[in-house]
PDB file of N, CA and C in Angstrom:
ATOM      1  N   MET A  19      81.364 121.707  90.612  1.00  0.00           N
ATOM      2  CA  MET A  19      81.038 120.884  91.748  1.00  0.00           C
ATOM      3  C   MET A  19      81.394 121.654  93.026  1.00  0.00           C
ATOM      4  N   ARG A  20      80.462 121.764  93.924  1.00  0.00           N
ATOM      5  CA  ARG A  20      80.722 122.525  95.138  1.00  0.00           C
ATOM      6  C   ARG A  20      81.377 121.654  96.197  1.00  0.00           C
ATOM      7  N   ARG A  21      82.084 122.287  97.077  1.00  0.00           N
ATOM      8  CA  ARG A  21      82.747 121.574  98.165  1.00  0.00           C
ATOM      9  C   ARG A  21      81.727 121.252  99.256  1.00  0.00           C
ATOM     10  N   PRO A  22      81.875 120.093  99.892  1.00  0.00           N
ATOM     11  CA  PRO A  22      80.943 119.761 100.976  1.00  0.00           C
ATOM     12  C   PRO A  22      81.195 120.650 102.197  1.00  0.00           C
ATOM     13  N   THR A  23      80.149 120.920 102.912  1.00  0.00           N
ATOM     14  CA  THR A  23      80.274 121.711 104.137  1.00  0.00           C
ATOM     15  C   THR A  23      80.883 120.831 105.237  1.00  0.00           C
ATOM     16  N   PRO A  24      81.387 121.439 106.293  1.00  0.00           N
ATOM     17  CA  PRO A  24      81.944 120.635 107.392  1.00  0.00           C
ATOM     18  C   PRO A  24      80.948 119.623 107.956  1.00  0.00           C
ATOM     19  N   SER A  25      79.686 119.999 108.045  1.00  0.00           N
ATOM     20  CA  SER A  25      78.688 119.054 108.570  1.00  0.00           C
ATOM     21  C   SER A  25      78.453 117.898 107.585  1.00  0.00           C
ATOM     22  N   GLU A  26      78.502 118.176 106.280  1.00  0.00           N
ATOM     23  CA  GLU A  26      78.357 117.112 105.283  1.00  0.00           C
ATOM     24  C   GLU A  26      79.553 116.156 105.329  1.00  0.00           C
ATOM     25  N   ARG A  27      80.763 116.723 105.491  1.00  0.00           N
ATOM     26  CA  ARG A  27      81.954 115.875 105.605  1.00  0.00           C
ATOM     27  C   ARG A  27      81.885 114.994 106.848  1.00  0.00           C
ATOM     28  N   ALA A  28      81.444 115.578 107.958  1.00  0.00           N
ATOM     29  CA  ALA A  28      81.319 114.819 109.206  1.00  0.00           C
ATOM     30  C   ALA A  28      80.295 113.696 109.059  1.00  0.00           C
ATOM     31  N   ALA A  29      79.184 113.978 108.395  1.00  0.00           N
ATOM     32  CA  ALA A  29      78.156 112.960 108.182  1.00  0.00           C
ATOM     33  C   ALA A  29      78.682 111.832 107.294  1.00  0.00           C
ATOM     34  N   ALA A  30      79.443 112.181 106.258  1.00  0.00           N
ATOM     35  CA  ALA A  30      80.015 111.164 105.367  1.00  0.00           C
ATOM     36  C   ALA A  30      81.013 110.289 106.132  1.00  0.00           C
ATOM     37  N   ARG A  31      81.815 110.904 106.983  1.00  0.00           N
ATOM     38  CA  ARG A  31      82.788 110.140 107.766  1.00  0.00           C
ATOM     39  C   ARG A  31      82.091 109.205 108.754  1.00  0.00           C
ATOM     40  N   GLU A  32      81.039 109.686 109.391  1.00  0.00           N
ATOM     41  CA  GLU A  32      80.302 108.837 110.327  1.00  0.00           C
ATOM     42  C   GLU A  32      79.638 107.671 109.599  1.00  0.00           C
ATOM     43  N   ALA A  33      79.107 107.938 108.403  1.00  0.00           N
ATOM     44  CA  ALA A  33      78.498 106.863 107.617  1.00  0.00           C
ATOM     45  C   ALA A  33      79.544 105.816 107.242  1.00  0.00           C
ATOM     46  N   ALA A  34      80.743 106.265 106.900  1.00  0.00           N
ATOM     47  CA  ALA A  34      81.813 105.323 106.557  1.00  0.00           C
ATOM     48  C   ALA A  34      82.232 104.524 107.781  1.00  0.00           C
ATOM     49  N   ARG A  35      82.362 105.184 108.928  1.00  0.00           N
ATOM     50  CA  ARG A  35      82.722 104.465 110.164  1.00  0.00           C
ATOM     51  C   ARG A  35      81.667 103.422 110.517  1.00  0.00           C
ATOM     52  N   ALA A  36      80.392 103.768 110.334  1.00  0.00           N
ATOM     53  CA  ALA A  36      79.303 102.853 110.644  1.00  0.00           C
ATOM     54  C   ALA A  36      79.291 101.653 109.704  1.00  0.00           C
ATOM     55  N   ASP A  37      79.813 101.825 108.506  1.00  0.00           N
ATOM     56  CA  ASP A  37      79.816 100.752 107.498  1.00  0.00           C
ATOM     57  C   ASP A  37      81.195 100.099 107.394  1.00  0.00           C
ATOM     58  N   LYS A  38      81.911 100.048 108.501  1.00  0.00           N
ATOM     59  CA  LYS A  38      83.280  99.532 108.551  1.00  0.00           C
ATOM     60  C   LYS A  38      83.413  98.142 107.932  1.00  0.00           C
ATOM     61  N   VAL A  39      82.524  97.234 108.278  1.00  0.00           N
ATOM     62  CA  VAL A  39      82.617  95.852 107.798  1.00  0.00           C
ATOM     63  C   VAL A  39      82.511  95.792 106.277  1.00  0.00           C
ATOM     64  N   THR A  40      81.577  96.534 105.716  1.00  0.00           N
ATOM     65  CA  THR A  40      81.396  96.543 104.263  1.00  0.00           C
ATOM     66  C   THR A  40      82.618  97.138 103.565  1.00  0.00           C
ATOM     67  N   ILE A  41      83.162  98.206 104.131  1.00  0.00           N
ATOM     68  CA  ILE A  41      84.341  98.836 103.535  1.00  0.00           C
ATOM     69  C   ILE A  41      85.516  97.858 103.532  1.00  0.00           C
ATOM     70  N   ILE A  42      85.713  97.159 104.636  1.00  0.00           N
ATOM     71  CA  ILE A  42      86.808  96.195 104.722  1.00  0.00           C
ATOM     72  C   ILE A  42      86.602  95.062 103.720  1.00  0.00           C
ATOM     73  N   GLU A  43      85.374  94.585 103.585  1.00  0.00           N
ATOM     74  CA  GLU A  43      85.085  93.525 102.609  1.00  0.00           C
ATOM     75  C   GLU A  43      85.377  93.995 101.190  1.00  0.00           C
ATOM     76  N   ARG A  44      84.970  95.217 100.858  1.00  0.00           N
ATOM     77  CA  ARG A  44      85.217  95.745  99.517  1.00  0.00           C
ATOM     78  C   ARG A  44      86.710  95.882  99.254  1.00  0.00           C
ATOM     79  N   TYR A  45      87.451  96.345 100.267  1.00  0.00           N
ATOM     80  CA  TYR A  45      88.906  96.501 100.111  1.00  0.00           C
ATOM     81  C   TYR A  45      89.568  95.137  99.927  1.00  0.00           C
ATOM     82  N   ARG A  46      89.157  94.159 100.710  1.00  0.00           N
ATOM     83  CA  ARG A  46      89.733  92.807 100.578  1.00  0.00           C
ATOM     84  C   ARG A  46      89.333  92.141  99.270  1.00  0.00           C
ATOM     85  N   ALA A  47      88.237  92.607  98.670  1.00  0.00           N
ATOM     86  CA  ALA A  47      87.812  92.099  97.359  1.00  0.00           C
ATOM     87  C   ALA A  47      88.553  92.823  96.238  1.00  0.00           C
ATOM     88  N   ARG A  48      89.617  93.568  96.589  1.00  0.00           N
ATOM     89  CA  ARG A  48      90.539  94.234  95.673  1.00  0.00           C
ATOM     90  C   ARG A  48      89.976  95.492  95.026  1.00  0.00           C
ATOM     91  N   GLU A  49      88.923  96.063  95.597  1.00  0.00           N
ATOM     92  CA  GLU A  49      88.400  97.324  95.074  1.00  0.00           C
ATOM     93  C   GLU A  49      89.335  98.454  95.512  1.00  0.00           C
ATOM     94  N   PRO A  50      89.663  99.369  94.628  1.00  0.00           N
ATOM     95  CA  PRO A  50      90.575 100.463  94.989  1.00  0.00           C
ATOM     96  C   PRO A  50      90.013 101.362  96.086  1.00  0.00           C
ATOM     97  N   VAL A  51      90.901 101.837  96.951  1.00  0.00           N
ATOM     98  CA  VAL A  51      90.508 102.729  98.038  1.00  0.00           C
ATOM     99  C   VAL A  51      89.817 103.970  97.476  1.00  0.00           C
ATOM    100  N   SER A  52      90.322 104.487  96.368  1.00  0.00           N
ATOM    101  CA  SER A  52      89.730 105.700  95.797  1.00  0.00           C
ATOM    102  C   SER A  52      88.276 105.483  95.393  1.00  0.00           C
ATOM    103  N   ARG A  53      87.960 104.321  94.862  1.00  0.00           N
ATOM    104  CA  ARG A  53      86.576 104.045  94.445  1.00  0.00           C
ATOM    105  C   ARG A  53      85.665 103.910  95.666  1.00  0.00           C
ATOM    106  N   ILE A  54      86.149 103.240  96.710  1.00  0.00           N
ATOM    107  CA  ILE A  54      85.356 103.098  97.932  1.00  0.00           C
ATOM    108  C   ILE A  54      85.134 104.469  98.565  1.00  0.00           C
ATOM    109  N   ALA A  55      86.208 105.257  98.621  1.00  0.00           N
ATOM    110  CA  ALA A  55      86.110 106.594  99.218  1.00  0.00           C
ATOM    111  C   ALA A  55      85.108 107.463  98.460  1.00  0.00           C
ATOM    112  N   ASP A  56      85.134 107.404  97.133  1.00  0.00           N
ATOM    113  CA  ASP A  56      84.184 108.177  96.331  1.00  0.00           C
ATOM    114  C   ASP A  56      82.744 107.774  96.636  1.00  0.00           C
ATOM    115  N   ALA A  57      82.525 106.478  96.828  1.00  0.00           N
ATOM    116  CA  ALA A  57      81.177 105.989  97.102  1.00  0.00           C
ATOM    117  C   ALA A  57      80.647 106.515  98.437  1.00  0.00           C
ATOM    118  N   TYR A  58      81.541 106.742  99.388  1.00  0.00           N
ATOM    119  CA  TYR A  58      81.127 107.225 100.707  1.00  0.00           C
ATOM    120  C   TYR A  58      81.253 108.745 100.851  1.00  0.00           C
ATOM    121  N   GLY A  59      81.830 109.401  99.874  1.00  0.00           N
ATOM    122  CA  GLY A  59      81.977 110.851  99.939  1.00  0.00           C
ATOM    123  C   GLY A  59      83.076 111.312 100.873  1.00  0.00           C
ATOM    124  N   VAL A  60      84.105 110.460 101.050  1.00  0.00           N
ATOM    125  CA  VAL A  60      85.263 110.821 101.873  1.00  0.00           C
ATOM    126  C   VAL A  60      86.500 110.801 100.987  1.00  0.00           C
ATOM    127  N   THR A  61      87.610 111.305 101.496  1.00  0.00           N
ATOM    128  CA  THR A  61      88.835 111.292 100.697  1.00  0.00           C
ATOM    129  C   THR A  61      89.527 109.937 100.827  1.00  0.00           C
ATOM    130  N   SER A  62      90.313 109.597  99.824  1.00  0.00           N
ATOM    131  CA  SER A  62      91.033 108.322  99.867  1.00  0.00           C
ATOM    132  C   SER A  62      92.074 108.328 100.982  1.00  0.00           C
ATOM    133  N   GLY A  63      92.665 109.481 101.265  1.00  0.00           N
ATOM    134  CA  GLY A  63      93.625 109.569 102.358  1.00  0.00           C
ATOM    135  C   GLY A  63      92.974 109.297 103.708  1.00  0.00           C
ATOM    136  N   TRP A  64      91.800 109.863 103.916  1.00  0.00           N
ATOM    137  CA  TRP A  64      91.077 109.627 105.163  1.00  0.00           C
ATOM    138  C   TRP A  64      90.726 108.151 105.296  1.00  0.00           C
ATOM    139  N   LEU A  65      90.251 107.556 104.201  1.00  0.00           N
ATOM    140  CA  LEU A  65      89.871 106.145 104.247  1.00  0.00           C
ATOM    141  C   LEU A  65      91.089 105.248 104.465  1.00  0.00           C
ATOM    142  N   ALA A  66      92.217 105.585 103.862  1.00  0.00           N
ATOM    143  CA  ALA A  66      93.436 104.804 104.068  1.00  0.00           C
ATOM    144  C   ALA A  66      93.855 104.843 105.541  1.00  0.00           C
ATOM    145  N   LEU A  67      93.719 105.995 106.171  1.00  0.00           N
ATOM    146  CA  LEU A  67      94.022 106.091 107.599  1.00  0.00           C
ATOM    147  C   LEU A  67      93.069 105.243 108.435  1.00  0.00           C
ATOM    148  N   ARG A  68      91.795 105.183 108.050  1.00  0.00           N
ATOM    149  CA  ARG A  68      90.841 104.346 108.784  1.00  0.00           C
ATOM    150  C   ARG A  68      91.196 102.868 108.617  1.00  0.00           C
ATOM    151  N   LEU A  69      91.602 102.459 107.416  1.00  0.00           N
ATOM    152  CA  LEU A  69      91.995 101.057 107.221  1.00  0.00           C
ATOM    153  C   LEU A  69      93.165 100.704 108.126  1.00  0.00           C
ATOM    154  N   ASP A  70      94.114 101.619 108.249  1.00  0.00           N
ATOM    155  CA  ASP A  70      95.239 101.405 109.168  1.00  0.00           C
ATOM    156  C   ASP A  70      94.733 101.320 110.608  1.00  0.00           C
ATOM    157  N   GLU A  71      93.844 102.224 110.972  1.00  0.00           N
ATOM    158  CA  GLU A  71      93.291 102.261 112.327  1.00  0.00           C
ATOM    159  C   GLU A  71      92.531 100.979 112.652  1.00  0.00           C
ATOM    160  N   TRP A  72      91.841 100.419 111.658  1.00  0.00           N
ATOM    161  CA  TRP A  72      91.057  99.208 111.849  1.00  0.00           C
ATOM    162  C   TRP A  72      91.910  97.943 111.768  1.00  0.00           C
ATOM    163  N   GLY A  73      93.197  98.102 111.515  1.00  0.00           N
ATOM    164  CA  GLY A  73      94.106  96.956 111.476  1.00  0.00           C
ATOM    165  C   GLY A  73      94.040  96.135 110.202  1.00  0.00           C
ATOM    166  N   VAL A  74      93.584  96.730 109.118  1.00  0.00           N
ATOM    167  CA  VAL A  74      93.491  96.018 107.843  1.00  0.00           C
ATOM    168  C   VAL A  74      94.856  96.070 107.161  1.00  0.00           C
ATOM    169  N   PRO A  75      95.442  94.907 106.830  1.00  0.00           N
ATOM    170  CA  PRO A  75      96.735  94.928 106.128  1.00  0.00           C
ATOM    171  C   PRO A  75      96.583  95.604 104.770  1.00  0.00           C
ATOM    172  N   ARG A  76      97.445  96.562 104.498  1.00  0.00           N
ATOM    173  CA  ARG A  76      97.384  97.311 103.241  1.00  0.00           C
ATOM    174  C   ARG A  76      98.093  96.560 102.141  1.00  0.00           C
ATOM    175  N   ARG A  77      97.602  96.745 100.917  1.00  0.00           N
ATOM    176  CA  ARG A  77      98.232  96.120  99.751  1.00  0.00           C
ATOM    177  C   ARG A  77      99.527  96.837  99.428  1.00  0.00           C
ATOM    178  N   GLN A  78     100.463  96.115  98.822  1.00  0.00           N
ATOM    179  CA  GLN A  78     101.696  96.720  98.336  1.00  0.00           C
ATOM    180  C   GLN A  78     101.358  97.617  97.151  1.00  0.00           C
ATOM    181  N   CYS A  79     102.222  98.547  96.836  1.00  0.00           N
ATOM    182  CA  CYS A  79     101.930  99.500  95.763  1.00  0.00           C
ATOM    183  C   CYS A  79     101.724  98.801  94.414  1.00  0.00           C
ATOM    184  N   TYR A  80     102.459  97.724  94.143  1.00  0.00           N
ATOM    185  CA  TYR A  80     102.292  97.043  92.863  1.00  0.00           C
ATOM    186  C   TYR A  80     101.004  96.230  92.822  1.00  0.00           C
ATOM    187  N   GLU A  81     100.431  95.892  93.981  1.00  0.00           N
ATOM    188  CA  GLU A  81      99.185  95.128  94.012  1.00  0.00           C
ATOM    189  C   GLU A  81      97.964  96.008  93.764  1.00  0.00           C
ATOM    190  N   ALA A  82      98.115  97.283  93.990  1.00  0.00           N
ATOM    191  CA  ALA A  82      96.978  98.188  93.880  1.00  0.00           C
ATOM    192  C   ALA A  82      96.389  98.222  92.477  1.00  0.00           C
ATOM    193  N   HIS A  83      97.179  97.932  91.455  1.00  0.00           N
ATOM    194  CA  HIS A  83      96.706  98.029  90.080  1.00  0.00           C
ATOM    195  C   HIS A  83      96.586  96.677  89.394  1.00  0.00           C
ATOM    196  N   LEU A  84      96.638  95.593  90.147  1.00  0.00           N
ATOM    197  CA  LEU A  84      96.498  94.273  89.537  1.00  0.00           C
ATOM    198  C   LEU A  84      95.130  94.087  88.893  1.00  0.00           C
ATOM    199  N   HIS A  85      94.115  94.797  89.377  1.00  0.00           N
ATOM    200  CA  HIS A  85      92.782  94.669  88.788  1.00  0.00           C
ATOM    201  C   HIS A  85      92.747  95.174  87.357  1.00  0.00           C
ATOM    202  N   ARG A  86      93.762  95.933  86.916  1.00  0.00           N
ATOM    203  CA  ARG A  86      93.809  96.462  85.555  1.00  0.00           C
ATOM    204  C   ARG A  86      94.545  95.541  84.586  1.00  0.00           C
ATOM    205  N   ARG A  87      95.260  94.566  85.107  1.00  0.00           N
ATOM    206  CA  ARG A  87      96.083  93.698  84.249  1.00  0.00           C
ATOM    207  C   ARG A  87      95.284  92.538  83.705  1.00  0.00           C
ATOM    208  N   ARG A  88      95.846  91.935  82.649  1.00  0.00           N
ATOM    209  CA  ARG A  88      95.233  90.749  82.078  1.00  0.00           C
ATOM    210  C   ARG A  88      95.283  89.630  83.114  1.00  0.00           C
ATOM    211  N   PRO A  89      94.320  88.703  83.102  1.00  0.00           N
ATOM    212  CA  PRO A  89      94.312  87.623  84.097  1.00  0.00           C
ATOM    213  C   PRO A  89      95.620  86.827  84.140  1.00  0.00           C
ATOM    214  N   SER A  90      96.246  86.585  83.001  1.00  0.00           N
ATOM    215  CA  SER A  90      97.490  85.799  83.002  1.00  0.00           C
ATOM    216  C   SER A  90      98.612  86.548  83.707  1.00  0.00           C
ATOM    217  N   ALA A  91      98.581  87.868  83.670  1.00  0.00           N
ATOM    218  CA  ALA A  91      99.622  88.664  84.315  1.00  0.00           C
ATOM    219  C   ALA A  91      99.374  88.811  85.807  1.00  0.00           C
ATOM    220  N   CYS A  92      98.172  88.442  86.275  1.00  0.00           N
ATOM    221  CA  CYS A  92      97.841  88.612  87.689  1.00  0.00           C
ATOM    222  C   CYS A  92      98.293  87.439  88.549  1.00  0.00           C
ATOM    223  N   SER A  93      98.607  86.331  87.935  1.00  0.00           N
ATOM    224  CA  SER A  93      98.991  85.179  88.749  1.00  0.00           C
ATOM    225  C   SER A  93     100.349  85.416  89.391  1.00  0.00           C
ATOM    226  N   ALA A  94     100.564  84.774  90.522  1.00  0.00           N
ATOM    227  CA  ALA A  94     101.819  84.955  91.253  1.00  0.00           C
ATOM    228  C   ALA A  94     103.007  84.475  90.420  1.00  0.00           C
ATOM    229  N   ASP A  95     102.827  83.369  89.675  1.00  0.00           N
ATOM    230  CA  ASP A  95     103.931  82.846  88.867  1.00  0.00           C
ATOM    231  C   ASP A  95     104.309  83.825  87.760  1.00  0.00           C
ATOM    232  N   ALA A  96     103.320  84.360  87.067  1.00  0.00           N
ATOM    233  CA  ALA A  96     103.612  85.281  85.972  1.00  0.00           C
ATOM    234  C   ALA A  96     104.230  86.570  86.508  1.00  0.00           C
ATOM    235  N   TYR A  97     103.729  87.042  87.653  1.00  0.00           N
ATOM    236  CA  TYR A  97     104.280  88.291  88.177  1.00  0.00           C
ATOM    237  C   TYR A  97     105.656  88.065  88.768  1.00  0.00           C
ATOM    238  N   GLY A  98     105.837  86.948  89.482  1.00  0.00           N
ATOM    239  CA  GLY A  98     107.111  86.679  90.123  1.00  0.00           C
ATOM    240  C   GLY A  98     108.233  86.425  89.135  1.00  0.00           C
ATOM    241  N   ALA A  99     107.903  85.993  87.921  1.00  0.00           N
ATOM    242  CA  ALA A  99     108.926  85.675  86.937  1.00  0.00           C
ATOM    243  C   ALA A  99     109.559  86.924  86.337  1.00  0.00           C
ATOM    244  N   GLY A 100     108.867  88.040  86.393  1.00  0.00           N
ATOM    245  CA  GLY A 100     109.370  89.266  85.788  1.00  0.00           C
ATOM    246  C   GLY A 100     110.251  90.050  86.742  1.00  0.00           C
ATOM    247  N   PRO A 101     110.636  91.243  86.319  1.00  0.00           N
ATOM    248  CA  PRO A 101     111.467  92.078  87.199  1.00  0.00           C
ATOM    249  C   PRO A 101     110.659  92.508  88.419  1.00  0.00           C
ATOM    250  N   GLU A 102     111.340  92.823  89.498  1.00  0.00           N
ATOM    251  CA  GLU A 102     110.623  93.253  90.689  1.00  0.00           C
ATOM    252  C   GLU A 102     110.010  94.624  90.438  1.00  0.00           C
ATOM    253  N   PRO A 103     108.928  94.935  91.118  1.00  0.00           N
ATOM    254  CA  PRO A 103     108.250  96.204  90.875  1.00  0.00           C
ATOM    255  C   PRO A 103     109.105  97.394  91.263  1.00  0.00           C
ATOM    256  N   LYS A 104     108.822  98.532  90.617  1.00  0.00           N
ATOM    257  CA  LYS A 104     109.594  99.747  90.869  1.00  0.00           C
ATOM    258  C   LYS A 104     109.562 100.140  92.339  1.00  0.00           C
ATOM    259  N   CYS A 105     108.410  99.977  92.984  1.00  0.00           N
ATOM    260  CA  CYS A 105     108.310 100.415  94.373  1.00  0.00           C
ATOM    261  C   CYS A 105     109.246  99.610  95.264  1.00  0.00           C
ATOM    262  N   ALA A 106     109.434  98.319  94.975  1.00  0.00           N
ATOM    263  CA  ALA A 106     110.346  97.502  95.776  1.00  0.00           C
ATOM    264  C   ALA A 106     111.786  97.948  95.548  1.00  0.00           C
ATOM    265  N   ARG A 107     112.124  98.266  94.299  1.00  0.00           N
ATOM    266  CA  ARG A 107     113.479  98.745  94.024  1.00  0.00           C
ATOM    267  C   ARG A 107     113.720 100.074  94.729  1.00  0.00           C
ATOM    268  N   ARG A 108     112.722 100.931  94.706  1.00  0.00           N
ATOM    269  CA  ARG A 108     112.855 102.241  95.340  1.00  0.00           C
ATOM    270  C   ARG A 108     113.026 102.060  96.849  1.00  0.00           C
ATOM    271  N   ARG A 109     112.241 101.150  97.432  1.00  0.00           N
ATOM    272  CA  ARG A 109     112.314 100.913  98.856  1.00  0.00           C
ATOM    273  C   ARG A 109     113.683 100.360  99.234  1.00  0.00           C
ATOM    274  N   LEU A 110     114.211  99.449  98.424  1.00  0.00           N
ATOM    275  CA  LEU A 110     115.501  98.840  98.720  1.00  0.00           C
ATOM    276  C   LEU A 110     116.651  99.802  98.520  1.00  0.00           C
ATOM    277  N   SER A 111     116.472 100.754  97.624  1.00  0.00           N
ATOM    278  CA  SER A 111     117.574 101.685  97.350  1.00  0.00           C
ATOM    279  C   SER A 111     117.474 102.963  98.173  1.00  0.00           C
ATOM    280  N   SER A 112     116.465 103.082  99.016  1.00  0.00           N
ATOM    281  CA  SER A 112     116.340 104.295  99.817  1.00  0.00           C
ATOM    282  C   SER A 112     117.427 104.338 100.888  1.00  0.00           C
ATOM    283  N   PRO A 113     117.842 105.521 101.295  1.00  0.00           N
ATOM    284  CA  PRO A 113     118.925 105.640 102.268  1.00  0.00           C
ATOM    285  C   PRO A 113     118.586 105.042 103.626  1.00  0.00           C
ATOM    286  N   THR A 114     117.301 104.899 103.942  1.00  0.00           N
ATOM    287  CA  THR A 114     116.930 104.341 105.237  1.00  0.00           C
ATOM    288  C   THR A 114     116.786 102.832 105.221  1.00  0.00           C
ATOM    289  N   ALA A 115     116.851 102.214 104.028  1.00  0.00           N
ATOM    290  CA  ALA A 115     116.693 100.780 103.913  1.00  0.00           C
ATOM    291  C   ALA A 115     117.927 100.073 104.478  1.00  0.00           C
ATOM    292  N   ALA A 116     117.663  98.933 105.090  1.00  0.00           N
ATOM    293  CA  ALA A 116     118.760  98.148 105.662  1.00  0.00           C
ATOM    294  C   ALA A 116     119.534  97.474 104.526  1.00  0.00           C
ATOM    295  N   PRO A 117     120.835  97.329 104.657  1.00  0.00           N
ATOM    296  CA  PRO A 117     121.606  96.660 103.606  1.00  0.00           C
ATOM    297  C   PRO A 117     121.218  95.190 103.482  1.00  0.00           C
ATOM    298  N   ALA A 118     121.287  94.685 102.261  1.00  0.00           N
ATOM    299  CA  ALA A 118     120.886  93.299 102.013  1.00  0.00           C
ATOM    300  C   ALA A 118     121.949  92.307 102.405  1.00  0.00           C
TER     301      ALA A 118
END
């Protein structure tokens, strides 16, 4: 697979910017950023920065993979009853985190 030229990358980015509303709808419909980025020919990092720029609230790290779980495990009650996600523990135990 060949790498896109700078002009092809610029065209893909402009197409994604022009389709902002659709991208936001797809993201809010729980589609992964990587899948949306692949569809537009941009990187997931670039698209994540655009979502931030557009003011779209980002999902928590544990929410990003809920689309892969069984429906019973996706409910708030089923998820809340279990241990807290690793990312929350990591965030709470980081040296910059405020004490509880």
